[in-house]
PDB file of C-alpha atoms in Angstrom:
ATOM      1  CA  GLU R 228      43.272  96.950 166.400  1.00 63.00           C
ATOM      2  CA  ALA R 229      46.310  94.578 166.674  1.00 78.00           C
ATOM      3  CA  GLY R 230      49.494  95.908 165.381  1.00 90.00           C
ATOM      4  CA  VAL R 231      52.172  94.247 163.119  1.00 94.00           C
ATOM      5  CA  ALA R 232      53.564  91.206 164.795  1.00 95.00           C
ATOM      6  CA  GLN R 233      57.056  89.679 164.230  1.00 96.00           C
ATOM      7  CA  SER R 234      58.887  86.855 165.504  1.00 96.00           C
ATOM      8  CA  PRO R 235      61.292  86.054 166.808  1.00 96.00           C
ATOM      9  CA  ARG R 236      62.323  89.257 168.661  1.00 94.00           C
ATOM     10  CA  TYR R 237      66.095  88.298 168.886  1.00 96.00           C
ATOM     11  CA  LYS R 238      68.089  85.585 167.073  1.00 97.00           C
ATOM     12  CA  ILE R 239      71.893  84.831 167.368  1.00 98.00           C
ATOM     13  CA  ILE R 240      73.433  82.600 164.761  1.00 97.00           C
ATOM     14  CA  GLU R 241      76.832  81.690 163.389  1.00 97.00           C
ATOM     15  CA  LYS R 242      77.838  83.050 159.898  1.00 96.00           C
ATOM     16  CA  ARG R 243      76.855  80.650 157.079  1.00 96.00           C
ATOM     17  CA  GLN R 244      73.886  79.395 158.962  1.00 97.00           C
ATOM     18  CA  SER R 245      70.259  80.007 157.905  1.00 97.00           C
ATOM     19  CA  VAL R 246      67.626  82.121 159.452  1.00 98.00           C
ATOM     20  CA  ALA R 247      63.910  82.979 158.984  1.00 98.00           C
ATOM     21  CA  PHE R 248      61.892  85.749 160.133  1.00 97.00           C
ATOM     22  CA  TRP R 249      58.073  85.936 160.252  1.00 97.00           C
ATOM     23  CA  CYS R 250      55.759  88.947 160.077  1.00 97.00           C
ATOM     24  CA  ASN R 251      51.910  89.137 160.444  1.00 96.00           C
ATOM     25  CA  PRO R 252      50.707  92.595 159.092  1.00 95.00           C
ATOM     26  CA  ILE R 253      47.637  94.531 160.399  1.00 93.00           C
ATOM     27  CA  SER R 254      44.527  92.807 159.194  1.00 91.00           C
ATOM     28  CA  GLY R 255      43.369  94.013 155.790  1.00 90.00           C
ATOM     29  CA  HIS R 256      46.723  95.776 154.898  1.00 91.00           C
ATOM     30  CA  ALA R 257      47.592  95.014 151.299  1.00 90.00           C
ATOM     31  CA  THR R 258      51.110  96.447 151.367  1.00 92.00           C
ATOM     32  CA  LEU R 259      53.868  94.871 153.274  1.00 95.00           C
ATOM     33  CA  TYR R 260      57.499  96.055 153.664  1.00 95.00           C
ATOM     34  CA  TRP R 261      60.705  94.438 155.045  1.00 97.00           C
ATOM     35  CA  TYR R 262      63.312  96.807 156.010  1.00 97.00           C
ATOM     36  CA  GLN R 263      66.901  96.251 157.338  1.00 97.00           C
ATOM     37  CA  GLN R 264      68.193  98.753 159.943  1.00 95.00           C
ATOM     38  CA  ILE R 265      71.889  98.502 160.668  1.00 94.00           C
ATOM     39  CA  LEU R 266      72.917  99.977 163.997  1.00 90.00           C
ATOM     40  CA  GLY R 267      73.288 103.730 163.632  1.00 86.00           C
ATOM     41  CA  GLN R 268      71.493 103.940 160.414  1.00 89.00           C
ATOM     42  CA  GLY R 269      68.010 104.441 159.064  1.00 91.00           C
ATOM     43  CA  PRO R 270      65.837 101.524 157.736  1.00 94.00           C
ATOM     44  CA  LYS R 271      66.712 100.420 154.243  1.00 94.00           C
ATOM     45  CA  LEU R 272      63.871  98.985 152.194  1.00 93.00           C
ATOM     46  CA  LEU R 273      64.662  95.396 151.205  1.00 96.00           C
ATOM     47  CA  ILE R 274      61.386  94.320 149.581  1.00 95.00           C
ATOM     48  CA  GLN R 275      57.811  95.557 149.221  1.00 94.00           C
ATOM     49  CA  PHE R 276      54.853  93.442 148.502  1.00 94.00           C
ATOM     50  CA  GLN R 277      51.366  94.455 147.213  1.00 91.00           C
ATOM     51  CA  ASN R 278      49.067  91.552 148.381  1.00 88.00           C
ATOM     52  CA  ASN R 279      51.262  88.570 147.347  1.00 85.00           C
ATOM     53  CA  GLY R 280      53.033  90.136 144.581  1.00 91.00           C
ATOM     54  CA  VAL R 281      56.463  91.936 144.669  1.00 93.00           C
ATOM     55  CA  VAL R 282      56.511  95.511 143.960  1.00 91.00           C
ATOM     56  CA  ASP R 283      60.070  96.488 144.548  1.00 91.00           C
ATOM     57  CA  ASP R 284      62.997  94.156 145.477  1.00 93.00           C
ATOM     58  CA  SER R 285      65.871  96.185 143.922  1.00 90.00           C
ATOM     59  CA  GLN R 286      67.743  96.437 147.201  1.00 91.00           C
ATOM     60  CA  LEU R 287      67.288  92.735 148.278  1.00 95.00           C
ATOM     61  CA  PRO R 288      70.710  90.749 148.065  1.00 94.00           C
ATOM     62  CA  LYS R 289      69.026  87.922 146.060  1.00 95.00           C
ATOM     63  CA  ASP R 290      72.018  85.683 146.339  1.00 95.00           C
ATOM     64  CA  ARG R 291      71.283  85.124 149.995  1.00 97.00           C
ATOM     65  CA  PHE R 292      68.055  86.724 150.852  1.00 97.00           C
ATOM     66  CA  SER R 293      64.641  85.628 149.919  1.00 97.00           C
ATOM     67  CA  ALA R 294      61.034  86.525 150.886  1.00 97.00           C
ATOM     68  CA  GLU R 295      57.603  85.484 150.257  1.00 95.00           C
ATOM     69  CA  ARG R 296      54.016  86.504 151.150  1.00 95.00           C
ATOM     70  CA  LEU R 297      51.679  83.579 150.556  1.00 82.00           C
ATOM     71  CA  LYS R 298      47.976  84.327 150.243  1.00 85.00           C
ATOM     72  CA  GLY R 299      48.814  87.992 150.688  1.00 83.00           C
ATOM     73  CA  VAL R 300      48.821  87.983 154.505  1.00 91.00           C
ATOM     74  CA  ASP R 301      51.852  86.716 156.447  1.00 95.00           C
ATOM     75  CA  SER R 302      55.363  87.042 155.132  1.00 97.00           C
ATOM     76  CA  THR R 303      58.605  85.398 155.733  1.00 97.00           C
ATOM     77  CA  LEU R 304      62.198  86.697 155.074  1.00 98.00           C
ATOM     78  CA  LYS R 305      64.965  84.216 154.887  1.00 98.00           C
ATOM     79  CA  ILE R 306      68.691  84.601 154.702  1.00 97.00           C
ATOM     80  CA  GLN R 307      70.865  81.761 153.639  1.00 97.00           C
ATOM     81  CA  PRO R 308      73.865  81.678 154.284  1.00 96.00           C
ATOM     82  CA  ALA R 309      74.139  84.609 156.789  1.00 97.00           C
ATOM     83  CA  LYS R 310      77.229  86.886 156.789  1.00 97.00           C
ATOM     84  CA  LEU R 311      78.542  89.083 159.667  1.00 97.00           C
ATOM     85  CA  GLU R 312      77.317  92.201 157.863  1.00 96.00           C
ATOM     86  CA  ASP R 313      73.743  90.918 158.175  1.00 97.00           C
ATOM     87  CA  SER R 314      73.668  91.768 161.798  1.00 98.00           C
ATOM     88  CA  ALA R 315      70.895  94.264 162.053  1.00 97.00           C
ATOM     89  CA  VAL R 316      67.291  94.860 163.102  1.00 96.00           C
ATOM     90  CA  TYR R 317      64.800  93.639 160.505  1.00 97.00           C
ATOM     91  CA  LEU R 318      61.624  95.463 160.422  1.00 97.00           C
ATOM     92  CA  CYS R 319      58.358  94.638 158.928  1.00 96.00           C
ATOM     93  CA  ALA R 320      55.740  97.323 158.159  1.00 95.00           C
ATOM     94  CA  SER R 321      52.268  97.298 156.593  1.00 94.00           C
ATOM     95  CA  ARG R 322      50.090  99.927 155.022  1.00 90.00           C
ATOM     96  CA  GLY R 323      46.442 100.028 154.000  1.00 84.00           C
ATOM     97  CA  THR R 324      45.027 101.035 150.599  1.00 76.00           C
ATOM     98  CA  GLY R 325      44.748 104.559 149.683  1.00 67.00           C
ATOM     99  CA  GLY R 326      47.420 106.882 148.693  1.00 61.00           C
ATOM    100  CA  TYR R 327      48.172 108.720 152.011  1.00 63.00           C
ATOM    101  CA  ASN R 328      47.876 105.850 154.396  1.00 73.00           C
ATOM    102  CA  GLU R 329      50.786 105.621 156.671  1.00 82.00           C
ATOM    103  CA  GLN R 330      52.803 102.568 157.307  1.00 88.00           C
ATOM    104  CA  PHE R 331      52.742 100.775 160.675  1.00 91.00           C
ATOM    105  CA  PHE R 332      55.944  99.214 161.840  1.00 93.00           C
ATOM    106  CA  GLY R 333      56.383  95.985 163.862  1.00 94.00           C
ATOM    107  CA  PRO R 334      58.866  95.815 166.805  1.00 92.00           C
ATOM    108  CA  GLY R 335      61.607  94.180 164.669  1.00 94.00           C
ATOM    109  CA  THR R 336      63.789  91.133 164.918  1.00 96.00           C
ATOM    110  CA  ARG R 337      67.367  91.834 166.101  1.00 96.00           C
ATOM    111  CA  LEU R 338      69.743  89.512 164.296  1.00 98.00           C
ATOM    112  CA  THR R 339      73.268  88.996 165.523  1.00 97.00           C
ATOM    113  CA  VAL R 340      75.588  87.067 163.192  1.00 97.00           C
ATOM    114  CA  LEU R 341      78.676  85.818 165.004  1.00 97.00           C
TER     115      LEU R 341
ATOM    116  CA  GLY U 232      68.343 109.467 143.030  1.00 83.00           C
ATOM    117  CA  ASP U 233      65.888 109.796 145.870  1.00 87.00           C
ATOM    118  CA  SER U 234      67.391 110.361 149.387  1.00 90.00           C
ATOM    119  CA  VAL U 235      67.121 112.076 152.732  1.00 94.00           C
ATOM    120  CA  THR U 236      69.771 113.789 154.704  1.00 95.00           C
ATOM    121  CA  GLN U 237      69.383 114.797 158.321  1.00 95.00           C
ATOM    122  CA  MET U 238      71.630 116.358 160.932  1.00 89.00           C
ATOM    123  CA  GLU U 239      73.797 114.013 162.764  1.00 87.00           C
ATOM    124  CA  GLY U 240      73.431 113.467 166.549  1.00 86.00           C
ATOM    125  CA  PRO U 241      73.398 113.159 169.231  1.00 94.00           C
ATOM    126  CA  VAL U 242      71.629 116.323 170.060  1.00 96.00           C
ATOM    127  CA  THR U 243      71.713 117.114 173.846  1.00 97.00           C
ATOM    128  CA  LEU U 244      69.177 119.775 175.144  1.00 97.00           C
ATOM    129  CA  SER U 245      67.960 120.908 178.552  1.00 97.00           C
ATOM    130  CA  GLU U 246      64.363 120.589 179.366  1.00 97.00           C
ATOM    131  CA  GLU U 247      62.205 123.387 177.890  1.00 96.00           C
ATOM    132  CA  ALA U 248      64.922 124.283 175.261  1.00 97.00           C
ATOM    133  CA  PHE U 249      63.936 124.812 171.701  1.00 97.00           C
ATOM    134  CA  LEU U 250      64.581 121.901 169.326  1.00 97.00           C
ATOM    135  CA  THR U 251      65.418 121.952 165.637  1.00 97.00           C
ATOM    136  CA  ILE U 252      66.384 118.811 163.537  1.00 97.00           C
ATOM    137  CA  ASN U 253      67.243 119.581 159.981  1.00 97.00           C
ATOM    138  CA  CYS U 254      66.210 117.388 157.159  1.00 97.00           C
ATOM    139  CA  THR U 255      66.650 117.867 153.476  1.00 97.00           C
ATOM    140  CA  TYR U 256      65.739 115.694 150.620  1.00 95.00           C
ATOM    141  CA  THR U 257      66.317 114.977 146.980  1.00 94.00           C
ATOM    142  CA  ALA U 258      63.451 113.516 145.061  1.00 90.00           C
ATOM    143  CA  THR U 259      62.625 112.755 141.381  1.00 84.00           C
ATOM    144  CA  GLY U 260      58.821 112.442 141.830  1.00 76.00           C
ATOM    145  CA  TYR U 261      56.269 114.147 144.085  1.00 78.00           C
ATOM    146  CA  PRO U 262      57.251 113.086 147.676  1.00 90.00           C
ATOM    147  CA  SER U 263      55.320 113.022 150.771  1.00 92.00           C
ATOM    148  CA  LEU U 264      57.365 113.733 153.798  1.00 94.00           C
ATOM    149  CA  PHE U 265      57.431 112.208 157.184  1.00 95.00           C
ATOM    150  CA  TRP U 266      59.049 112.234 160.630  1.00 97.00           C
ATOM    151  CA  TYR U 267      59.129 109.012 162.552  1.00 96.00           C
ATOM    152  CA  VAL U 268      60.169 108.497 166.255  1.00 96.00           C
ATOM    153  CA  GLN U 269      61.870 105.586 167.918  1.00 93.00           C
ATOM    154  CA  TYR U 270      61.555 105.542 171.651  1.00 92.00           C
ATOM    155  CA  PRO U 271      64.053 103.377 173.584  1.00 86.00           C
ATOM    156  CA  GLY U 272      63.189  99.831 173.240  1.00 81.00           C
ATOM    157  CA  GLU U 273      60.163 100.456 170.993  1.00 84.00           C
ATOM    158  CA  GLY U 274      59.417 100.410 167.211  1.00 85.00           C
ATOM    159  CA  LEU U 275      59.132 103.147 164.863  1.00 92.00           C
ATOM    160  CA  GLN U 276      56.107 105.486 165.044  1.00 92.00           C
ATOM    161  CA  LEU U 277      54.811 107.979 162.765  1.00 93.00           C
ATOM    162  CA  LEU U 278      55.123 111.448 164.365  1.00 96.00           C
ATOM    163  CA  LEU U 279      53.823 113.713 161.657  1.00 96.00           C
ATOM    164  CA  LYS U 280      53.627 114.033 157.922  1.00 94.00           C
ATOM    165  CA  ALA U 281      53.045 116.489 155.086  1.00 94.00           C
ATOM    166  CA  THR U 282      51.824 115.513 151.664  1.00 91.00           C
ATOM    167  CA  LYS U 283      52.436 118.493 149.550  1.00 90.00           C
ATOM    168  CA  ALA U 284      54.495 121.716 149.522  1.00 92.00           C
ATOM    169  CA  ASP U 285      53.767 124.320 152.294  1.00 94.00           C
ATOM    170  CA  ASP U 286      51.822 121.847 154.221  1.00 95.00           C
ATOM    171  CA  LYS U 287      52.604 121.849 157.922  1.00 97.00           C
ATOM    172  CA  GLY U 288      52.547 118.637 159.860  1.00 96.00           C
ATOM    173  CA  SER U 289      52.073 118.781 163.724  1.00 97.00           C
ATOM    174  CA  ASN U 290      51.645 116.373 166.547  1.00 96.00           C
ATOM    175  CA  LYS U 291      52.608 116.291 170.201  1.00 95.00           C
ATOM    176  CA  GLY U 292      53.980 119.848 170.074  1.00 97.00           C
ATOM    177  CA  PHE U 293      56.180 118.955 167.106  1.00 98.00           C
ATOM    178  CA  GLU U 294      55.869 120.799 163.755  1.00 98.00           C
ATOM    179  CA  ALA U 295      57.512 120.538 160.439  1.00 98.00           C
ATOM    180  CA  THR U 296      56.818 122.491 157.168  1.00 97.00           C
ATOM    181  CA  TYR U 297      57.307 121.081 153.697  1.00 96.00           C
ATOM    182  CA  ARG U 298      59.464 123.571 151.775  1.00 95.00           C
ATOM    183  CA  LYS U 299      59.779 122.679 148.283  1.00 93.00           C
ATOM    184  CA  GLU U 300      61.912 125.786 147.387  1.00 93.00           C
ATOM    185  CA  THR U 301      64.683 124.559 149.878  1.00 95.00           C
ATOM    186  CA  THR U 302      63.818 120.902 149.730  1.00 95.00           C
ATOM    187  CA  SER U 303      63.475 120.763 153.502  1.00 96.00           C
ATOM    188  CA  PHE U 304      61.357 119.374 156.209  1.00 97.00           C
ATOM    189  CA  HIS U 305      62.821 120.478 159.438  1.00 98.00           C
ATOM    190  CA  LEU U 306      61.492 119.293 162.691  1.00 98.00           C
ATOM    191  CA  GLU U 307      60.925 121.862 165.551  1.00 98.00           C
ATOM    192  CA  LYS U 308      59.489 121.873 169.066  1.00 98.00           C
ATOM    193  CA  GLY U 309      59.290 124.766 171.219  1.00 96.00           C
ATOM    194  CA  SER U 310      59.879 123.281 174.525  1.00 96.00           C
ATOM    195  CA  VAL U 311      61.266 119.758 174.869  1.00 97.00           C
ATOM    196  CA  GLN U 312      60.704 117.389 177.653  1.00 97.00           C
ATOM    197  CA  VAL U 313      62.799 114.486 179.021  1.00 96.00           C
ATOM    198  CA  SER U 314      60.067 112.155 177.520  1.00 96.00           C
ATOM    199  CA  ASP U 315      60.906 113.439 174.174  1.00 97.00           C
ATOM    200  CA  SER U 316      64.291 111.683 174.322  1.00 97.00           C
ATOM    201  CA  ALA U 317      64.299 109.328 171.251  1.00 96.00           C
ATOM    202  CA  VAL U 318      65.837 108.849 167.806  1.00 95.00           C
ATOM    203  CA  TYR U 319      64.058 110.789 165.085  1.00 97.00           C
ATOM    204  CA  PHE U 320      64.007 109.894 161.425  1.00 96.00           C
ATOM    205  CA  CYS U 321      63.092 111.815 158.434  1.00 97.00           C
ATOM    206  CA  ALA U 322      61.580 109.992 155.549  1.00 95.00           C
ATOM    207  CA  LEU U 323      60.159 110.511 152.193  1.00 92.00           C
ATOM    208  CA  ARG U 324      57.595 108.623 150.065  1.00 89.00           C
ATOM    209  CA  ILE U 325      57.710 108.725 146.341  1.00 84.00           C
ATOM    210  CA  ASN U 326      54.547 108.399 144.348  1.00 72.00           C
ATOM    211  CA  PHE U 327      52.610 106.730 147.194  1.00 65.00           C
ATOM    212  CA  ASN U 328      54.860 103.844 147.085  1.00 73.00           C
ATOM    213  CA  LYS U 329      58.678 103.608 148.103  1.00 82.00           C
ATOM    214  CA  PHE U 330      59.980 105.007 151.413  1.00 88.00           C
ATOM    215  CA  TYR U 331      63.483 106.364 151.947  1.00 91.00           C
ATOM    216  CA  PHE U 332      64.691 107.107 155.547  1.00 94.00           C
ATOM    217  CA  GLY U 333      67.504 109.343 156.869  1.00 95.00           C
ATOM    218  CA  SER U 334      70.108 107.971 159.128  1.00 94.00           C
ATOM    219  CA  GLY U 335      68.245 109.267 162.299  1.00 95.00           C
ATOM    220  CA  THR U 336      69.078 111.875 164.984  1.00 96.00           C
ATOM    221  CA  LYS U 337      69.293 110.847 168.561  1.00 96.00           C
ATOM    222  CA  LEU U 338      67.840 113.436 170.966  1.00 97.00           C
ATOM    223  CA  ASN U 339      68.802 113.495 174.665  1.00 97.00           C
ATOM    224  CA  VAL U 340      66.930 115.834 176.992  1.00 97.00           C
ATOM    225  CA  LYS U 341      68.349 116.512 180.348  1.00 96.00           C
ATOM    226  CA  PRO U 342      66.214 117.487 183.270  1.00 94.00           C
TER     227      PRO U 342
END
């Protein structure tokens, strides 16, 4: 079974530029999560999708971050414009249906904002 | 609010030493509890989980018991190996839905 795929793996941009990350979850997984992991901290949930609907985006900085999950499969996370404090690893995770199913994480995209 | 607190690292042990990494939580609902591990250069992986009070999760020699009375889920291993060197994250899930992670504890095991 293929895991969660993310691209790119690394991205370096200058502040005020835009950037987009892509995630392909495990086939059949209805729930998709985007997390931000700042160096030395644990992952922080940014947004959660159930199929193509948003379940929770309470911690997403909506003035600069946006995310979509068209057709309930792939998802993109965009930052526009980026700030220095957005430097982090952006993790995508997916989970199947059923209350006790675990979430599986992708390898992450490491973003450096200069 | 819901949150997880785990002991700060790094924790440095010699091979075959006993490991304890403390984790306590605050939860408004009925949480499930997890330990995730992140090996150098790799993504987060589920290590073990417990879904209700007094459950014990175990995997690869690691154990943790869901203690509702002390709101704790401490990770233990009787004899660590160099290959256990990694960052360990405690996490809780509320009502089958939202996850909260601790800040992580880095473990270094010396031969």
